[in-house]
Short mmCIF file of N, CA, C and O in Angstrom, two decimals:
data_model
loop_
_atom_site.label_atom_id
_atom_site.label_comp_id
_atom_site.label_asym_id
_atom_site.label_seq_id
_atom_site.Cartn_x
_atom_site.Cartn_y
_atom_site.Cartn_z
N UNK A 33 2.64 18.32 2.26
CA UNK A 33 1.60 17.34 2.07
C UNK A 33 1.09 16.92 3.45
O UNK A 33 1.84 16.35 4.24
N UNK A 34 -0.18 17.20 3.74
CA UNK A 34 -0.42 17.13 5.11
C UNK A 34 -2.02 17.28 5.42
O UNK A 34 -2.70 18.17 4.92
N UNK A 35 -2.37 16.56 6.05
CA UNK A 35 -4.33 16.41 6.17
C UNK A 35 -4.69 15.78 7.42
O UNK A 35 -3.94 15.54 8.36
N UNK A 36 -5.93 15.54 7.29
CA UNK A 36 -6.22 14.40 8.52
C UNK A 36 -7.06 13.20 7.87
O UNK A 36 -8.10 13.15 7.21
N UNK A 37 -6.22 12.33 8.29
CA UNK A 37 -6.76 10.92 8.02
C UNK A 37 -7.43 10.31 9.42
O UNK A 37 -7.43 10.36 10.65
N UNK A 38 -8.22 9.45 7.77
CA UNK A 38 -9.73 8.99 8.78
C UNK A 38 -9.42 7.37 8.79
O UNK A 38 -10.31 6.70 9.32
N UNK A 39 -8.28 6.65 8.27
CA UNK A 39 -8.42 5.25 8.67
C UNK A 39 -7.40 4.65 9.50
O UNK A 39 -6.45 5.39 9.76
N UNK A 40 -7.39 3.33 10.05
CA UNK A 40 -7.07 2.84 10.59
C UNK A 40 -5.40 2.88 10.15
O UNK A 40 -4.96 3.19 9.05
N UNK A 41 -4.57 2.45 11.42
CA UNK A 41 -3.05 2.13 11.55
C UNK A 41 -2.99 1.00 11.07
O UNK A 41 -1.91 0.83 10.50
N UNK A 42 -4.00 -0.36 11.01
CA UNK A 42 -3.60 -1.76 11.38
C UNK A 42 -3.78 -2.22 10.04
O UNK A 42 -4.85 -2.09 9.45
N UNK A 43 -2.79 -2.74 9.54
CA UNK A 43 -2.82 -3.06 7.95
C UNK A 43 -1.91 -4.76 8.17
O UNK A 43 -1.44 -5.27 7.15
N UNK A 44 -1.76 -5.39 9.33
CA UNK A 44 -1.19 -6.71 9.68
C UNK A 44 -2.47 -7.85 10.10
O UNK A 44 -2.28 -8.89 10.74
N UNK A 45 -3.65 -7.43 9.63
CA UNK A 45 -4.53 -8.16 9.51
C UNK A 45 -4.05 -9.93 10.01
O UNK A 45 -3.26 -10.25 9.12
N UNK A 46 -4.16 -10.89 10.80
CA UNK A 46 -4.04 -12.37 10.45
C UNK A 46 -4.48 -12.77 9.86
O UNK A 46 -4.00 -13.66 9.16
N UNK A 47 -5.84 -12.30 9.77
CA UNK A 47 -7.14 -13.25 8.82
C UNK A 47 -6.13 -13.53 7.49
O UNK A 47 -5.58 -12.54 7.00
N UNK A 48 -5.86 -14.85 6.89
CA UNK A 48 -5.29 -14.67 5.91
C UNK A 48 -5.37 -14.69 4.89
O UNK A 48 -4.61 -15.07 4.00
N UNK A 49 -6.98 -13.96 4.89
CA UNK A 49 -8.08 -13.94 3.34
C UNK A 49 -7.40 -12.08 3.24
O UNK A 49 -7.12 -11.61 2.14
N UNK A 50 -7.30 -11.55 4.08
CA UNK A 50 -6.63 -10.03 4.17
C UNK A 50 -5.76 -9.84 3.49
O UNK A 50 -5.74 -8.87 2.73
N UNK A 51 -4.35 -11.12 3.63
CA UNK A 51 -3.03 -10.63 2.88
C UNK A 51 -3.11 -10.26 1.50
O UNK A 51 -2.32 -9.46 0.99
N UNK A 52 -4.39 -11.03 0.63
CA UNK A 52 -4.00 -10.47 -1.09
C UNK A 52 -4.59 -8.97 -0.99
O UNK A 52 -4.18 -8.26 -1.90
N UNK A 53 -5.33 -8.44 -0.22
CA UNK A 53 -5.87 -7.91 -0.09
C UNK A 53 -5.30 -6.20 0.30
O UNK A 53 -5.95 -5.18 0.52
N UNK A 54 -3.77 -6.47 0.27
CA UNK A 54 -2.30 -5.35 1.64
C UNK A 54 -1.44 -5.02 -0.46
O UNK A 54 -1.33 -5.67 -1.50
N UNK A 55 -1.16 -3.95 -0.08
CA UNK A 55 -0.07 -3.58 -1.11
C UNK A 55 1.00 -2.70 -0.25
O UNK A 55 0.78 -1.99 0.73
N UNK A 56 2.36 -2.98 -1.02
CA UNK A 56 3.56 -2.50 -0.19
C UNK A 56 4.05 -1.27 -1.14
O UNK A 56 4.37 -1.46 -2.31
N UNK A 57 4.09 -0.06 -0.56
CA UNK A 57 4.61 0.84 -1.29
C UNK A 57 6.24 1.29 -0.78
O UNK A 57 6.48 1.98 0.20
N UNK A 58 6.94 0.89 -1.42
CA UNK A 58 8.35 1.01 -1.22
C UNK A 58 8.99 2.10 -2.03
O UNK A 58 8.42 2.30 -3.10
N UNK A 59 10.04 2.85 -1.78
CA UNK A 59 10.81 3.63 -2.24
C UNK A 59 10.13 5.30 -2.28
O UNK A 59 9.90 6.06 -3.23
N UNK A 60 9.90 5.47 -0.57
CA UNK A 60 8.42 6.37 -0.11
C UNK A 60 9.40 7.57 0.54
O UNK A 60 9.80 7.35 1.68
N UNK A 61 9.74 8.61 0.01
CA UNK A 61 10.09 10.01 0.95
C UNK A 61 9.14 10.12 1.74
O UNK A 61 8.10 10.70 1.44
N UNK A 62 9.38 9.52 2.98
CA UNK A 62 8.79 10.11 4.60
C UNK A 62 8.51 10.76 5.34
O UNK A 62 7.82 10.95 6.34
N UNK A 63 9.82 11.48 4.10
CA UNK A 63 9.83 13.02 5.22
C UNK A 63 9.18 13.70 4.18
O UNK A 63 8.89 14.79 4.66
N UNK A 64 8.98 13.67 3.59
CA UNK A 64 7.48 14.20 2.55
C UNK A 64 5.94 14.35 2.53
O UNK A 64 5.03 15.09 2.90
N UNK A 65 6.22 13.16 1.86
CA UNK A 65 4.74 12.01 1.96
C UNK A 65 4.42 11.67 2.97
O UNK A 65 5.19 11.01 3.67
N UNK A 66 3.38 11.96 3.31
CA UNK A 66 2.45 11.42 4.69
C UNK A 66 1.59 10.49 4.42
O UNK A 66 1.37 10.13 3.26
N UNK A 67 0.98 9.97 5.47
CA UNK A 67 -0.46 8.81 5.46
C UNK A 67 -1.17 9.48 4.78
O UNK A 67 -1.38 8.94 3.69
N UNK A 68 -1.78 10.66 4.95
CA UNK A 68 -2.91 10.83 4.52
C UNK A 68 -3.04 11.03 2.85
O UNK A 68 -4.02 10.95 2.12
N UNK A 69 -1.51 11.36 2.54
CA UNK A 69 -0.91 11.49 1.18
C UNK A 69 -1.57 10.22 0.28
O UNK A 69 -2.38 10.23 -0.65
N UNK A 70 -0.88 9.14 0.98
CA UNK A 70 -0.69 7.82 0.78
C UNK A 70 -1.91 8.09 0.32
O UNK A 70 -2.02 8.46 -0.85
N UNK A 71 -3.37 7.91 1.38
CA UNK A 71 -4.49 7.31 1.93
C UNK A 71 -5.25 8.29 0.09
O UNK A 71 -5.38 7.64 -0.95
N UNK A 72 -5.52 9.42 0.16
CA UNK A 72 -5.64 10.43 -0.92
C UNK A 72 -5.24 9.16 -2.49
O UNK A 72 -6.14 8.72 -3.20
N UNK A 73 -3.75 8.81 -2.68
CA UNK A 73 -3.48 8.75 -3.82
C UNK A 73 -4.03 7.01 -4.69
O UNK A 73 -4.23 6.57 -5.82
N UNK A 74 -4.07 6.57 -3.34
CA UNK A 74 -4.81 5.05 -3.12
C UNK A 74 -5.89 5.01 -3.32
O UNK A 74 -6.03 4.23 -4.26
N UNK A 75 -6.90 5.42 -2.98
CA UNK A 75 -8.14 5.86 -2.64
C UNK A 75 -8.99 5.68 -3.88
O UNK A 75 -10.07 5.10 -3.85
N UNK A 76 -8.64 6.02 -4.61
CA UNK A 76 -9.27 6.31 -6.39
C UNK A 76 -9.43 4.52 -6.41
O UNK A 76 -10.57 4.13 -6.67
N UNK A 77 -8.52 3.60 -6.20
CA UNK A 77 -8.82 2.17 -6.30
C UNK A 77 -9.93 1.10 -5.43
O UNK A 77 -10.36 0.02 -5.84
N UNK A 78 -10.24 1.79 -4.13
CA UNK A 78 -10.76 1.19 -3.41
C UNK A 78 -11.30 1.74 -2.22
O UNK A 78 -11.05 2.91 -1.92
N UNK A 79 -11.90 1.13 -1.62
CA UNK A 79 -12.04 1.49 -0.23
C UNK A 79 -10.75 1.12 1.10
O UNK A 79 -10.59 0.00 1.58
N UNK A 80 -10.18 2.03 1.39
CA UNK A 80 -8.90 1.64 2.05
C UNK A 80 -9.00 1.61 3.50
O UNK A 80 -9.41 2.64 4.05
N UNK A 81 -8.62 0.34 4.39
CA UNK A 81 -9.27 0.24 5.59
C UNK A 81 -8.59 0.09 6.60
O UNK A 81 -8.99 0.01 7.76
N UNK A 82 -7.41 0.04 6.16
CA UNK A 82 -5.98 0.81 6.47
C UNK A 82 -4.94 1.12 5.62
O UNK A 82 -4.84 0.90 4.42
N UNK A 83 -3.67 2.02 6.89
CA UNK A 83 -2.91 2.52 6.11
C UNK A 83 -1.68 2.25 7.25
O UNK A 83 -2.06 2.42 8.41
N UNK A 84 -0.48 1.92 7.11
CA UNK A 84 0.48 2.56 7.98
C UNK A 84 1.53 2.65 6.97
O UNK A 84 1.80 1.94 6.00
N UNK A 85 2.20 4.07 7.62
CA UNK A 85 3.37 4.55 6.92
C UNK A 85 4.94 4.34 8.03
O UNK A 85 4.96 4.66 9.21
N UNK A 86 5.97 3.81 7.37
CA UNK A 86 7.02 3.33 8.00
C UNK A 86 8.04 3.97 7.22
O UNK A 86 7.80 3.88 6.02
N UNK A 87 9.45 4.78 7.60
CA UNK A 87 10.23 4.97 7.13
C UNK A 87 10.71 3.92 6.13
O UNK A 87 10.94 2.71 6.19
N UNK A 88 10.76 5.08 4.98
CA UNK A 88 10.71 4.78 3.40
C UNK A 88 9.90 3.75 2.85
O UNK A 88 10.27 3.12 1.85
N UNK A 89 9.00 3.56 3.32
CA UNK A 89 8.12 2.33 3.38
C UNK A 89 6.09 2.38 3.84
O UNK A 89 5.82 2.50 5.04
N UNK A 90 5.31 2.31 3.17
CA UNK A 90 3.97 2.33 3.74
C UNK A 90 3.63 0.78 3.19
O UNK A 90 4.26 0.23 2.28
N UNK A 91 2.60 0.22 3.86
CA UNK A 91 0.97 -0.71 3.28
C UNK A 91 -0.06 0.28 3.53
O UNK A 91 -0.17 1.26 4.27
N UNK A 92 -0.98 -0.48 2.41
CA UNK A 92 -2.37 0.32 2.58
C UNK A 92 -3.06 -1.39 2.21
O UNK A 92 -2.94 -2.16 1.25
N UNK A 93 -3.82 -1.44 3.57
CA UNK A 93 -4.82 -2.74 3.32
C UNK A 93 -6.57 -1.92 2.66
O UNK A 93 -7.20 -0.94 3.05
N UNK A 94 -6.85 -3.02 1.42
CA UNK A 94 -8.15 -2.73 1.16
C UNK A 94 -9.59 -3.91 1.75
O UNK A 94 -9.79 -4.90 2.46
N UNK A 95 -10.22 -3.04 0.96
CA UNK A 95 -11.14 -4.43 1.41
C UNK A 95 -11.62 -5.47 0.52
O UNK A 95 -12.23 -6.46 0.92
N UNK A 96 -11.34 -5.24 -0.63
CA UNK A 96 -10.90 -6.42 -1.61
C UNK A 96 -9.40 -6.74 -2.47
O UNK A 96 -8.52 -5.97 -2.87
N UNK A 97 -9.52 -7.84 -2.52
CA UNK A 97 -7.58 -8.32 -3.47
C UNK A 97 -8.07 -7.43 -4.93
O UNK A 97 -7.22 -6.81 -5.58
N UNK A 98 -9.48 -7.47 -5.32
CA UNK A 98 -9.32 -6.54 -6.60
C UNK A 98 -8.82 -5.22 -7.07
O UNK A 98 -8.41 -4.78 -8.14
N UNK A 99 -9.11 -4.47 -5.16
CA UNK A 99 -8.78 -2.90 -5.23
C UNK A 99 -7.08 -2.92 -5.11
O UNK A 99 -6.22 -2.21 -5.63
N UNK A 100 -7.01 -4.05 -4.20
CA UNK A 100 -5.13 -4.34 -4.34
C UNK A 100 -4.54 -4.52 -5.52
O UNK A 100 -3.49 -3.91 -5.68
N UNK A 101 -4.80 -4.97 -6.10
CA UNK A 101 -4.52 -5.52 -7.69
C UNK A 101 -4.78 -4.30 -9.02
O UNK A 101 -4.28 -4.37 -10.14
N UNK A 102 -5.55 -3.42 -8.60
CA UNK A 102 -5.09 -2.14 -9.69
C UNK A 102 -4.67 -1.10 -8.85
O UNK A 102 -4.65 0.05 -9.29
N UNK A 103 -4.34 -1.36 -7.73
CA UNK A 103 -3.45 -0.24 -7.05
C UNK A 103 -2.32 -0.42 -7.36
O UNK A 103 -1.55 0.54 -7.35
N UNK A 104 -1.74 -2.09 -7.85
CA UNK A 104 -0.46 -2.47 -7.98
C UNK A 104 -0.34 -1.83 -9.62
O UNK A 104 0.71 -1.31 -10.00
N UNK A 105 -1.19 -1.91 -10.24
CA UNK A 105 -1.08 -1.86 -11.72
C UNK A 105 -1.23 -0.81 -11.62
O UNK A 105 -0.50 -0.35 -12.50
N UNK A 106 -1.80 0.17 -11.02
CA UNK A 106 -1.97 1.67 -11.42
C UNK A 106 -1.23 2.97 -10.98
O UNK A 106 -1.40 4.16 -11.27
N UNK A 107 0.11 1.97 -9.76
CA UNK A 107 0.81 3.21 -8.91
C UNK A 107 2.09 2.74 -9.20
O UNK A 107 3.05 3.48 -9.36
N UNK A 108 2.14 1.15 -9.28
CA UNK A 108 4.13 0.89 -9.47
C UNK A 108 4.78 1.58 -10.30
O UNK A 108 4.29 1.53 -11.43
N UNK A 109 6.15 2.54 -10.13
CA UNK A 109 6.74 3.20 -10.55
C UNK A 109 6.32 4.55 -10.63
O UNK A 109 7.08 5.29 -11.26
N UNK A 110 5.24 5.08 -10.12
CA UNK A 110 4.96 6.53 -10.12
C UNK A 110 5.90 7.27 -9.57
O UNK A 110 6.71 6.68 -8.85
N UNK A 111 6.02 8.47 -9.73
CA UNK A 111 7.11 9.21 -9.71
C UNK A 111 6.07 10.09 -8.26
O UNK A 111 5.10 10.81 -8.50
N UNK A 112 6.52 9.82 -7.06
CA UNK A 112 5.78 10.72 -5.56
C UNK A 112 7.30 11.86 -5.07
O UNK A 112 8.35 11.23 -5.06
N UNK A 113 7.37 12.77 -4.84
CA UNK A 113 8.20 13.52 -4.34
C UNK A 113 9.66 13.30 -4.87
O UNK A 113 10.68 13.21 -4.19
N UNK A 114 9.51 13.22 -6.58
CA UNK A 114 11.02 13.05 -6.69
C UNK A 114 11.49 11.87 -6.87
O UNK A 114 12.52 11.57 -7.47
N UNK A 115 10.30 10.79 -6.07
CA UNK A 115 11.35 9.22 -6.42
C UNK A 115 9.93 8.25 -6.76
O UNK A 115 8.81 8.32 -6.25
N UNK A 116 10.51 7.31 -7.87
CA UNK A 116 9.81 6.08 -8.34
C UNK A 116 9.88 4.79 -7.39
O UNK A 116 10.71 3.97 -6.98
N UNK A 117 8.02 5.20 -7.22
CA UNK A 117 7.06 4.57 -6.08
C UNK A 117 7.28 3.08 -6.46
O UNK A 117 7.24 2.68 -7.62
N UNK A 118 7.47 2.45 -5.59
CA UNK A 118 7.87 0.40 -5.64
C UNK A 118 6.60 -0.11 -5.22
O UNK A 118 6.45 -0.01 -4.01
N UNK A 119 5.40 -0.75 -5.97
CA UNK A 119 4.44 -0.91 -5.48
C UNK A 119 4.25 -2.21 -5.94
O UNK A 119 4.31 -2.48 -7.14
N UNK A 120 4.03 -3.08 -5.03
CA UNK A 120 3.41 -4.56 -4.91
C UNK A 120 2.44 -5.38 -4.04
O UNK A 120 2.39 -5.03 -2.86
N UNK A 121 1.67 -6.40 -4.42
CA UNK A 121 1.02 -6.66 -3.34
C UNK A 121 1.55 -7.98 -3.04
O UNK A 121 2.57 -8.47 -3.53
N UNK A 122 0.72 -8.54 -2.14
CA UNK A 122 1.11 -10.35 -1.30
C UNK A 122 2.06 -10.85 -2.47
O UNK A 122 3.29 -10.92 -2.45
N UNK A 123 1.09 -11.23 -3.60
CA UNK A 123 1.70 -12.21 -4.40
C UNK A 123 3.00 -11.40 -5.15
O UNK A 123 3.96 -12.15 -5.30
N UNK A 124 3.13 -10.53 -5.46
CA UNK A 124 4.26 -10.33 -5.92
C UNK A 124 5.51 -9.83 -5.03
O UNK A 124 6.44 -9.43 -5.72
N UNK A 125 5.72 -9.76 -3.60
CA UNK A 125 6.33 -9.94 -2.87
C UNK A 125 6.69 -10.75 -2.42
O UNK A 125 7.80 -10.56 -1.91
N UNK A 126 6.12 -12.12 -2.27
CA UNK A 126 6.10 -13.48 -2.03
C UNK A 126 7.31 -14.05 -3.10
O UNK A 126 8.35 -14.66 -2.83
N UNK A 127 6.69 -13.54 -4.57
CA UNK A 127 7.70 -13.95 -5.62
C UNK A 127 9.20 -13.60 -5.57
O UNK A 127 10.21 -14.30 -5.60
N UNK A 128 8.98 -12.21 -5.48
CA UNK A 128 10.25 -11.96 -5.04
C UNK A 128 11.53 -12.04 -4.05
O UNK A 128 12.74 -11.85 -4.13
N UNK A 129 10.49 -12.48 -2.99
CA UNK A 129 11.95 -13.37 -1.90
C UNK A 129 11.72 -14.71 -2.15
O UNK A 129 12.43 -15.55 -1.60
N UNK A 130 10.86 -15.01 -2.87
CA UNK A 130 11.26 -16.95 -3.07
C UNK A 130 12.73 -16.58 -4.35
O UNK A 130 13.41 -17.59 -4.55
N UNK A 131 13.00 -15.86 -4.79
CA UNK A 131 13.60 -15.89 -5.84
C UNK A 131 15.45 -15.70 -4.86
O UNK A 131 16.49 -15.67 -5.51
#
């Protein structure tokens, strides 16, 4: 899995109209799945204006909380290289360490 990607690294935005706007894809073969993988499977939801990929771990920031919000509904638990994709955005990450 392998291409060239055309967006940005910076998905830590401050502006903090950005954060609903970031989804966390967790439980990510790295040594697989690439950015541009990522950037490809995201893409169908929004316009994506970044991406960074982190061992076992990516965000992909959009440019609206709406494209975040059926990326969450449309990728959590997908099955990417073998393992079921952990996908959440701000607010449901938030929930989960207040808990």
């Amino acid at each position: 899995m392998t291409g060239k990607s055309q967006t940005s690294n910076v998905t830590n935005k401050n502006d903090p109209r950005s954060l609903n706007s970031r989804v966390f894809i967790g439980n990510l073969n790295t040594a697989i799945v690439k950015k541009t993988d990522i950037e490809v499977i995201f893409a169908k939801y929004g316009k994506i204006v970044g991406c960074s990929v982190h061992k076992g771990f990516a965000f992909v920031q959009y440019m609206s909380e709406r494209n975040a919000r059926a990326a969450v509904s449309g990728e959590n638990a997908r099955i990417i290289a073998g393992q079921p994709l952990a996908v959440a955005g701000n607010r449901e990450l938030w929930l989960l360490h207040r808990n």
